[in-house]
Amino acid sequence: MIMIDILKNEFSQWFDSKSPVVFKSPGRINLIGEHTDYNGGFVLPASIDKAIYFAIAFNDDNVFRFVSYDLNDEYVTPIDKIEPCDKQWANYLLGIIAQFIGDGKKVKGFDCIFGGDIPIGAGMSSSAALDCGLAFALNDMQSFGYSKPDLAKFAQKAEHEYVGIMSGIMDQFVVLHGKKDKVIKLDTRSLEYELFSVDLSNHIFILVNTGVKHSLASSEYNKRRYECEKGVEILQKYNQNIKSLRDVNLNFIQQHKMDLSNVIYNRCSYVIEENMRLERAYDALINGDFTEFGNQMYGSHEGLKEKYEVSCDELDLLVDIAKNTKGVIGARMMGGGFGGCTINLVEKNAVSIFKNSILAQYKTPEGEEPQIIEAAIENGTQKIGT
Ligand code: GLA
């Protein structure tokens, strides 16, 4: 049975309300541009064919009822009692409702069940799929009239306020704006973006899940953000026009290296270099130069490992295996880090060589085979219908 049918069936078992509307909200890959989004930089993500589905209908009971099908867990709250709770998955949803209410909207009681095939904690942004999916669904069902960028900002704020992760805007933006077969080049400062095609007739993006659950909430993510802000604060003494690391070039930061601690210098120079790599990677993709694009991916991983220090042994091992496997063009860790997935650009005729090479050389910390996920680029959050 496909997920939509499973959820509709489960919906009628959990709830009394009738005929739900179904929505779909995807995960994402990020080709390059990691940890640049909260520094006013660029990112190069795309929404993919792994998604969370929602079946949702209004009720007459003045309550919000959520069921996570995958976790077999339920959370219920009266509509006038919206506050963070001790179920982290529910906080992504409560945070969205809080944004609508905070903006003066009355959100009607509803019943909602959701489930899908985005691995949780794998750096594929199951969290943005979840909060953007609900934001999109409520905006549609109550005809609130918000734009997609508005919804992306709501979802980002929901994560800040209800989950405690000071995430950038990349995930929420791409989940809502993604288009089939297109990559987004997003300027996270202005939110201007370009959707462009990549010729993937001979290549494929493959994700390998370390099986190490990243825990962004575990403070390292917020710490990196703080370190970058600290760098900006120090550099502002020399040029008040600097608003974010976007406004700093390598020359400038090298000139002021003595004013920064080693750690802050490394964090900030990584971000500046990653923006430069992204520009080179983008040009390479547009020109069909996959080898050059792959080199930028490897460079990105090196920076994330050595200077930004958000990689881990398992991610490094997977990248090394990829590098030594014939037909792999580029590889790097993807997303926040400390676990989750690597993203690998592989020649289509080398897919089985790649898979065999990974399976022969890598086991998860539990001693299991890692998940290997072929990612196709698909449309962003959408209504499926009744
Ligand atoms: C997580 C965050 C994003 C971004 C990436 C790192 O996915 O949600 O905003 O910062 O990490 O690039």
CSV table of C-alpha atoms and ligand atoms in Angstrom, one decimal:
chain,number,residue,atom,x,y,z
A,1,MET,CA,0.0,0.0,0.0
A,2,ILE,CA,1.3,3.5,-0.7
A,3,MET,CA,1.8,5.9,2.1
A,4,ILE,CA,-1.2,8.1,1.1
A,5,ASP,CA,-3.6,5.1,1.4
A,6,ILE,CA,-2.0,3.9,4.6
A,7,LEU,CA,-2.5,7.3,6.2
A,8,LYS,CA,-6.1,7.7,5.0
A,9,ASN,CA,-6.8,4.3,6.4
A,10,GLU,CA,-5.1,5.0,9.7
A,11,PHE,CA,-6.8,8.4,9.8
A,12,SER,CA,-10.2,6.7,10.0
A,13,GLN,CA,-9.0,4.5,12.8
A,14,TRP,CA,-7.6,7.2,15.0
A,15,PHE,CA,-10.2,10.0,14.4
A,16,ASP,CA,-13.9,10.5,14.0
A,17,SER,CA,-13.6,13.5,11.6
A,18,LYS,CA,-14.4,12.7,8.0
A,19,SER,CA,-12.5,12.8,4.7
A,20,PRO,CA,-9.1,14.3,5.3
A,21,VAL,CA,-7.1,16.4,2.8
A,22,VAL,CA,-3.7,15.0,1.9
A,23,PHE,CA,-0.5,17.1,1.6
A,24,LYS,CA,3.0,16.1,0.8
A,25,SER,CA,6.2,17.8,2.0
A,26,PRO,CA,9.6,16.6,0.8
A,27,GLY,CA,13.1,16.4,2.4
A,28,ARG,CA,16.0,18.1,0.7
A,29,ILE,CA,19.6,17.6,-0.4
A,30,ASN,CA,22.1,20.4,-0.4
A,31,LEU,CA,24.7,20.2,-3.2
A,32,ILE,CA,27.1,22.7,-1.5
A,33,GLY,CA,27.0,25.8,0.7
A,34,GLU,CA,26.9,24.3,4.2
A,35,HIS,CA,26.5,26.5,7.4
A,36,THR,CA,26.4,29.6,5.1
A,37,ASP,CA,22.6,30.2,5.4
A,38,TYR,CA,22.7,31.9,8.9
A,39,ASN,CA,25.7,33.9,7.7
A,40,GLY,CA,23.8,35.7,4.9
A,41,GLY,CA,25.5,33.5,2.2
A,42,PHE,CA,24.4,31.3,-0.6
A,43,VAL,CA,23.1,27.7,-0.6
A,44,LEU,CA,22.5,25.2,-3.5
A,45,PRO,CA,19.7,22.8,-2.3
A,46,ALA,CA,16.9,20.8,-4.0
A,47,SER,CA,13.8,19.1,-2.7
A,48,ILE,CA,13.7,15.4,-3.3
A,49,ASP,CA,11.5,12.3,-3.7
A,50,LYS,CA,11.5,11.3,0.0
A,51,ALA,CA,8.7,13.0,1.8
A,52,ILE,CA,6.3,13.3,4.7
A,53,TYR,CA,2.6,12.9,3.9
A,54,PHE,CA,-0.2,14.5,6.0
A,55,ALA,CA,-3.9,13.6,6.2
A,56,ILE,CA,-5.7,16.4,7.9
A,57,ALA,CA,-9.3,17.5,8.6
A,58,PHE,CA,-11.0,20.0,10.8
A,59,ASN,CA,-12.8,18.7,13.9
A,60,ASP,CA,-15.6,20.3,16.0
A,61,ASP,CA,-13.9,19.7,19.3
A,62,ASN,CA,-11.6,22.7,19.7
A,63,VAL,CA,-8.5,20.5,20.0
A,64,PHE,CA,-5.5,19.8,17.9
A,65,ARG,CA,-4.8,16.1,17.6
A,66,PHE,CA,-1.5,14.9,16.0
A,67,VAL,CA,-0.5,11.4,15.3
A,68,SER,CA,3.0,10.4,14.1
A,69,TYR,CA,2.4,7.2,12.2
A,70,ASP,CA,6.1,6.3,12.1
A,71,LEU,CA,6.6,6.8,15.9
A,72,ASN,CA,3.1,5.4,16.7
A,73,ASP,CA,2.7,8.3,19.0
A,74,GLU,CA,-0.1,10.9,19.7
A,75,TYR,CA,-0.3,14.4,21.0
A,76,VAL,CA,-3.5,16.3,21.8
A,77,THR,CA,-3.9,19.8,23.1
A,78,PRO,CA,-6.9,22.2,23.4
A,79,ILE,CA,-6.7,25.0,20.8
A,80,ASP,CA,-6.2,27.7,23.5
A,81,LYS,CA,-3.2,25.9,25.1
A,82,ILE,CA,-0.3,26.2,22.6
A,83,GLU,CA,3.1,25.9,24.3
A,84,PRO,CA,6.2,23.8,23.9
A,85,CYS,CA,5.8,20.2,25.3
A,86,ASP,CA,8.1,17.4,26.1
A,87,LYS,CA,7.5,15.5,22.8
A,88,GLN,CA,10.0,17.1,20.4
A,89,TRP,CA,8.2,16.0,17.2
A,90,ALA,CA,5.1,17.7,18.4
A,91,ASN,CA,7.0,21.0,19.0
A,92,TYR,CA,7.6,21.4,15.3
A,93,LEU,CA,3.9,21.4,14.7
A,94,LEU,CA,2.9,23.4,17.8
A,95,GLY,CA,5.5,26.0,16.8
A,96,ILE,CA,3.7,26.5,13.5
A,97,ILE,CA,0.3,27.0,15.1
A,98,ALA,CA,1.9,29.5,17.4
A,99,GLN,CA,3.2,31.5,14.4
A,100,PHE,CA,-0.3,31.8,12.9
A,101,ILE,CA,-1.8,32.7,16.2
A,102,GLY,CA,1.0,35.2,16.9
A,103,ASP,CA,0.1,36.8,13.6
A,104,GLY,CA,-3.5,37.3,14.7
A,105,LYS,CA,-5.0,34.2,13.0
A,106,LYS,CA,-7.6,31.9,14.5
A,107,VAL,CA,-6.6,28.3,13.8
A,108,LYS,CA,-9.5,25.9,13.9
A,109,GLY,CA,-9.2,22.5,15.7
A,110,PHE,CA,-8.0,19.7,13.5
A,111,ASP,CA,-7.0,16.1,13.4
A,112,CYS,CA,-3.8,15.2,11.6
A,113,ILE,CA,-1.8,12.0,11.0
A,114,PHE,CA,1.5,12.1,9.2
A,115,GLY,CA,4.2,9.7,8.1
A,116,GLY,CA,6.7,9.1,5.3
A,117,ASP,CA,10.1,7.9,4.2
A,118,ILE,CA,12.6,10.7,5.2
A,119,PRO,CA,15.0,9.1,7.8
A,120,ILE,CA,14.9,11.1,11.0
A,121,GLY,CA,18.2,12.7,12.1
A,122,ALA,CA,19.9,11.9,8.8
A,123,GLY,CA,20.5,15.6,7.7
A,124,MET,CA,17.8,15.4,5.0
A,125,SER,CA,15.6,17.9,6.8
A,126,SER,CA,12.7,15.8,8.0
A,127,SER,CA,12.1,18.6,10.4
A,128,ALA,CA,11.5,21.3,7.7
A,129,ALA,CA,9.3,18.8,5.8
A,130,LEU,CA,7.2,18.5,9.0
A,131,ASP,CA,6.8,22.1,9.9
A,132,CYS,CA,6.5,23.4,6.4
A,133,GLY,CA,4.0,20.7,5.6
A,134,LEU,CA,1.7,21.8,8.4
A,135,ALA,CA,2.2,25.5,7.6
A,136,PHE,CA,1.4,24.9,4.0
A,137,ALA,CA,-1.7,22.8,4.8
A,138,LEU,CA,-3.2,25.3,7.3
A,139,ASN,CA,-2.5,28.2,5.0
A,140,ASP,CA,-4.4,26.3,2.3
A,141,MET,CA,-7.3,25.0,4.3
A,142,GLN,CA,-8.0,28.2,6.1
A,143,SER,CA,-7.1,30.4,3.1
A,144,PHE,CA,-4.8,32.6,5.2
A,145,GLY,CA,-3.1,33.9,2.0
A,146,TYR,CA,0.5,33.8,3.2
A,147,SER,CA,3.2,33.6,0.5
A,148,LYS,CA,5.8,30.7,0.5
A,149,PRO,CA,8.6,32.9,1.8
A,150,ASP,CA,6.3,34.0,4.6
A,151,LEU,CA,5.6,30.3,5.4
A,152,ALA,CA,9.3,29.5,5.3
A,153,LYS,CA,10.0,32.3,7.8
A,154,PHE,CA,7.2,31.0,10.1
A,155,ALA,CA,8.7,27.5,10.0
A,156,GLN,CA,12.2,28.8,10.8
A,157,LYS,CA,10.8,30.8,13.7
A,158,ALA,CA,8.8,27.8,14.9
A,159,GLU,CA,12.2,25.8,15.1
A,160,HIS,CA,13.8,28.7,16.9
A,161,GLU,CA,11.1,29.2,19.4
A,162,TYR,CA,9.7,25.7,20.0
A,163,VAL,CA,12.6,23.4,19.2
A,164,GLY,CA,15.5,25.6,20.3
A,165,ILE,CA,17.6,25.2,17.1
A,166,MET,CA,18.7,28.6,15.7
A,167,SER,CA,18.5,27.2,12.1
A,168,GLY,CA,19.0,29.2,9.0
A,169,ILE,CA,16.3,29.5,6.3
A,170,MET,CA,17.7,27.0,3.7
A,171,ASP,CA,15.7,23.9,4.6
A,172,GLN,CA,12.3,25.6,5.0
A,173,PHE,CA,12.8,27.7,1.9
A,174,VAL,CA,13.8,24.8,-0.4
A,175,VAL,CA,11.1,22.4,1.0
A,176,LEU,CA,8.5,25.0,0.0
A,177,HIS,CA,10.0,26.3,-3.3
A,178,GLY,CA,11.6,23.2,-4.7
A,179,LYS,CA,10.8,22.1,-8.3
A,180,LYS,CA,11.2,18.8,-10.1
A,181,ASP,CA,14.6,18.5,-11.7
A,182,LYS,CA,15.7,21.9,-10.6
A,183,VAL,CA,18.3,23.1,-8.1
A,184,ILE,CA,17.8,26.3,-6.2
A,185,LYS,CA,20.6,28.9,-5.9
A,186,LEU,CA,19.3,30.9,-2.9
A,187,ASP,CA,20.7,34.1,-1.6
A,188,THR,CA,19.8,33.7,2.1
A,189,ARG,CA,20.2,37.4,2.7
A,190,SER,CA,17.7,38.8,0.2
A,191,LEU,CA,15.8,35.5,-0.3
A,192,GLU,CA,16.2,36.1,-4.1
A,193,TYR,CA,16.6,32.7,-5.8
A,194,GLU,CA,17.1,31.1,-9.1
A,195,LEU,CA,15.9,27.6,-10.1
A,196,PHE,CA,18.3,26.0,-12.6
A,197,SER,CA,18.5,22.7,-14.4
A,198,VAL,CA,21.4,20.3,-13.9
A,199,ASP,CA,22.0,17.7,-16.6
A,200,LEU,CA,21.8,14.5,-14.6
A,201,SER,CA,21.5,12.2,-17.6
A,202,ASN,CA,24.8,10.5,-16.7
A,203,HIS,CA,25.0,11.3,-13.0
A,204,ILE,CA,23.1,10.7,-9.8
A,205,PHE,CA,23.2,12.1,-6.3
A,206,ILE,CA,23.3,9.2,-3.7
A,207,LEU,CA,23.1,9.7,0.0
A,208,VAL,CA,24.7,7.4,2.5
A,209,ASN,CA,23.4,7.5,6.1
A,210,THR,CA,26.1,7.0,8.7
A,211,GLY,CA,23.5,5.8,11.1
A,212,VAL,CA,24.9,8.3,13.6
A,213,LYS,CA,21.9,10.4,14.7
A,214,HIS,CA,22.9,14.1,14.5
A,215,SER,CA,21.6,16.1,17.4
A,216,LEU,CA,21.6,19.7,16.3
A,217,ALA,CA,19.7,20.7,19.4
A,218,SER,CA,22.7,19.4,21.4
A,219,SER,CA,24.1,22.9,21.2
A,220,GLU,CA,27.0,22.6,18.8
A,221,TYR,CA,24.9,24.0,15.9
A,222,ASN,CA,23.9,27.0,18.0
A,223,LYS,CA,27.5,27.4,19.1
A,224,ARG,CA,28.8,27.6,15.5
A,225,ARG,CA,26.2,30.3,14.9
A,226,TYR,CA,27.3,32.2,17.9
A,227,GLU,CA,31.0,31.9,16.9
A,228,CYS,CA,30.3,33.4,13.5
A,229,GLU,CA,28.3,36.2,15.1
A,230,LYS,CA,31.2,36.9,17.5
A,231,GLY,CA,33.6,37.1,14.5
A,232,VAL,CA,31.3,39.6,12.8
A,233,GLU,CA,31.1,41.7,16.0
A,234,ILE,CA,34.9,41.9,16.2
A,235,LEU,CA,35.4,42.7,12.5
A,236,GLN,CA,32.7,45.4,12.7
A,237,LYS,CA,35.2,47.4,14.8
A,238,TYR,CA,37.2,47.8,11.6
A,239,ASN,CA,34.3,48.3,9.2
A,240,GLN,CA,30.8,49.2,10.5
A,241,ASN,CA,29.2,48.2,7.2
A,242,ILE,CA,29.8,44.5,7.9
A,243,LYS,CA,26.4,43.0,8.8
A,244,SER,CA,27.3,39.3,8.3
A,245,LEU,CA,30.2,37.2,7.0
A,246,ARG,CA,28.7,37.7,3.6
A,247,ASP,CA,30.3,41.2,3.7
A,248,VAL,CA,33.8,39.9,4.6
A,249,ASN,CA,36.4,38.7,2.1
A,250,LEU,CA,39.4,36.5,2.7
A,251,ASN,CA,41.9,39.5,2.5
A,252,PHE,CA,40.0,41.4,5.2
A,253,ILE,CA,39.8,38.5,7.6
A,254,GLN,CA,43.4,37.6,7.1
A,255,GLN,CA,44.4,41.2,7.9
A,256,HIS,CA,42.5,40.9,11.2
A,257,LYS,CA,43.5,37.4,12.0
A,258,MET,CA,45.4,38.6,15.2
A,259,ASP,CA,42.2,40.0,16.6
A,260,LEU,CA,40.3,36.7,16.4
A,261,SER,CA,40.9,33.6,18.4
A,262,ASN,CA,42.0,30.6,16.3
A,263,VAL,CA,38.6,29.0,16.6
A,264,ILE,CA,36.7,32.1,15.5
A,265,TYR,CA,39.2,32.7,12.6
A,266,ASN,CA,38.7,29.1,11.4
A,267,ARG,CA,34.9,29.3,11.6
A,268,CYS,CA,34.7,32.6,9.8
A,269,SER,CA,37.2,31.8,7.1
A,270,TYR,CA,35.5,28.5,6.4
A,271,VAL,CA,32.2,30.3,5.8
A,272,ILE,CA,33.9,32.8,3.4
A,273,GLU,CA,35.7,30.0,1.5
A,274,GLU,CA,32.5,28.0,1.3
A,275,ASN,CA,30.7,30.8,-0.4
A,276,MET,CA,33.6,31.0,-2.9
A,277,ARG,CA,33.4,27.3,-3.4
A,278,LEU,CA,29.7,27.5,-4.0
A,279,GLU,CA,30.2,30.1,-6.8
A,280,ARG,CA,32.8,27.9,-8.5
A,281,ALA,CA,30.6,24.9,-8.1
A,282,TYR,CA,27.6,26.7,-9.5
A,283,ASP,CA,29.6,27.8,-12.6
A,284,ALA,CA,30.9,24.3,-13.0
A,285,LEU,CA,27.4,22.8,-12.9
A,286,ILE,CA,26.0,25.4,-15.4
A,287,ASN,CA,28.9,24.5,-17.7
A,288,GLY,CA,28.5,20.8,-17.2
A,289,ASP,CA,31.9,20.5,-15.7
A,290,PHE,CA,31.2,17.7,-13.1
A,291,THR,CA,34.9,17.1,-12.3
A,292,GLU,CA,35.3,20.7,-11.1
A,293,PHE,CA,32.0,20.5,-9.2
A,294,GLY,CA,33.2,17.3,-7.5
A,295,ASN,CA,36.4,19.0,-6.5
A,296,GLN,CA,34.4,21.7,-4.8
A,297,MET,CA,32.4,19.1,-2.9
A,298,TYR,CA,35.6,17.5,-1.6
A,299,GLY,CA,36.9,21.0,-0.6
A,300,SER,CA,33.6,21.7,1.2
A,301,HIS,CA,34.0,18.5,3.2
A,302,GLU,CA,37.6,19.3,4.1
A,303,GLY,CA,36.6,22.7,5.4
A,304,LEU,CA,33.7,21.3,7.4
A,305,LYS,CA,36.0,18.7,8.9
A,306,GLU,CA,39.1,20.8,9.6
A,307,LYS,CA,37.9,24.4,10.1
A,308,TYR,CA,34.2,24.2,11.0
A,309,GLU,CA,34.6,21.0,13.0
A,310,VAL,CA,31.1,19.6,12.4
A,311,SER,CA,32.1,16.3,10.8
A,312,CYS,CA,32.7,13.0,12.6
A,313,ASP,CA,34.7,9.8,12.0
A,314,GLU,CA,31.9,8.0,10.3
A,315,LEU,CA,31.3,10.9,7.8
A,316,ASP,CA,35.0,11.2,7.1
A,317,LEU,CA,35.3,7.4,6.5
A,318,LEU,CA,32.4,7.5,4.1
A,319,VAL,CA,33.9,10.4,2.2
A,320,ASP,CA,37.3,8.6,2.0
A,321,ILE,CA,35.6,5.4,0.7
A,322,ALA,CA,33.8,7.4,-1.9
A,323,LYS,CA,36.9,9.2,-3.0
A,324,ASN,CA,38.7,5.9,-3.6
A,325,THR,CA,35.8,4.4,-5.5
A,326,LYS,CA,35.8,4.5,-9.3
A,327,GLY,CA,33.0,6.5,-10.8
A,328,VAL,CA,32.5,8.8,-7.8
A,329,ILE,CA,32.9,12.5,-8.9
A,330,GLY,CA,32.5,14.2,-5.5
A,331,ALA,CA,31.4,13.5,-1.9
A,332,ARG,CA,30.9,15.5,1.3
A,333,MET,CA,28.9,15.5,4.5
A,334,MET,CA,25.5,17.2,4.1
A,335,GLY,CA,23.5,19.3,6.5
A,336,GLY,CA,24.2,20.3,10.1
A,337,GLY,CA,26.8,17.5,10.6
A,338,PHE,CA,27.9,15.4,13.6
A,339,GLY,CA,26.3,12.4,11.9
A,340,GLY,CA,23.6,12.1,9.3
A,341,CYS,CA,24.4,11.6,5.6
A,342,THR,CA,27.1,12.1,3.0
A,343,ILE,CA,26.0,13.3,-0.4
A,344,ASN,CA,27.9,11.7,-3.3
A,345,LEU,CA,27.8,12.5,-7.0
A,346,VAL,CA,28.2,9.3,-8.8
A,347,GLU,CA,28.3,8.3,-12.5
A,348,LYS,CA,25.2,6.3,-13.3
A,349,ASN,CA,27.1,3.4,-14.8
A,350,ALA,CA,29.0,3.1,-11.5
A,351,VAL,CA,26.1,3.0,-9.1
A,352,SER,CA,26.4,-0.7,-8.2
A,353,ILE,CA,30.2,-0.4,-7.9
A,354,PHE,CA,29.6,2.5,-5.5
A,355,LYS,CA,27.0,0.6,-3.4
A,356,ASN,CA,29.2,-2.5,-3.2
A,357,SER,CA,32.2,-0.4,-2.2
A,358,ILE,CA,30.3,1.3,0.6
A,359,LEU,CA,28.7,-2.0,1.8
A,360,ALA,CA,32.0,-3.7,1.8
A,361,GLN,CA,33.8,-1.0,3.8
A,362,TYR,CA,31.3,0.6,6.1
A,363,LYS,CA,29.0,-0.5,8.9
A,364,THR,CA,26.9,1.7,11.2
A,365,PRO,CA,27.8,2.0,14.9
A,366,GLU,CA,25.2,-0.7,15.5
A,367,GLY,CA,27.1,-3.0,13.1
A,368,GLU,CA,24.4,-2.7,10.4
A,369,GLU,CA,24.5,-2.0,6.7
A,370,PRO,CA,24.1,1.7,6.0
A,371,GLN,CA,21.1,3.1,4.2
A,372,ILE,CA,22.0,4.1,0.7
A,373,ILE,CA,19.5,6.4,-0.8
A,374,GLU,CA,19.3,7.5,-4.5
A,375,ALA,CA,17.9,11.0,-4.4
A,376,ALA,CA,15.8,12.3,-7.3
A,377,ILE,CA,14.9,16.0,-7.4
A,378,GLU,CA,11.1,16.4,-7.0
A,379,ASN,CA,8.6,19.2,-6.4
A,380,GLY,CA,8.3,21.0,-3.1
A,381,THR,CA,5.4,21.0,-0.6
A,382,GLN,CA,2.1,20.5,-2.3
A,383,LYS,CA,-1.6,19.5,-1.9
A,384,ILE,CA,-2.3,16.0,-3.1
A,385,GLY,CA,-6.1,16.3,-2.7
A,386,THR,CA,-8.9,14.4,-0.8
B,1,GLA,C1,20.7,22.5,9.2
B,1,GLA,C2,19.9,23.8,9.3
B,1,GLA,C3,20.2,24.7,8.0
B,1,GLA,C4,21.6,24.8,7.7
B,1,GLA,C5,22.3,23.4,7.7
B,1,GLA,C6,23.8,23.6,7.5
B,1,GLA,O1,20.1,21.7,8.1
B,1,GLA,O2,18.6,23.6,9.5
B,1,GLA,O3,19.6,25.9,8.2
B,1,GLA,O4,22.3,25.7,8.5
B,1,GLA,O5,22.1,22.7,8.9
B,1,GLA,O6,24.1,24.1,6.2
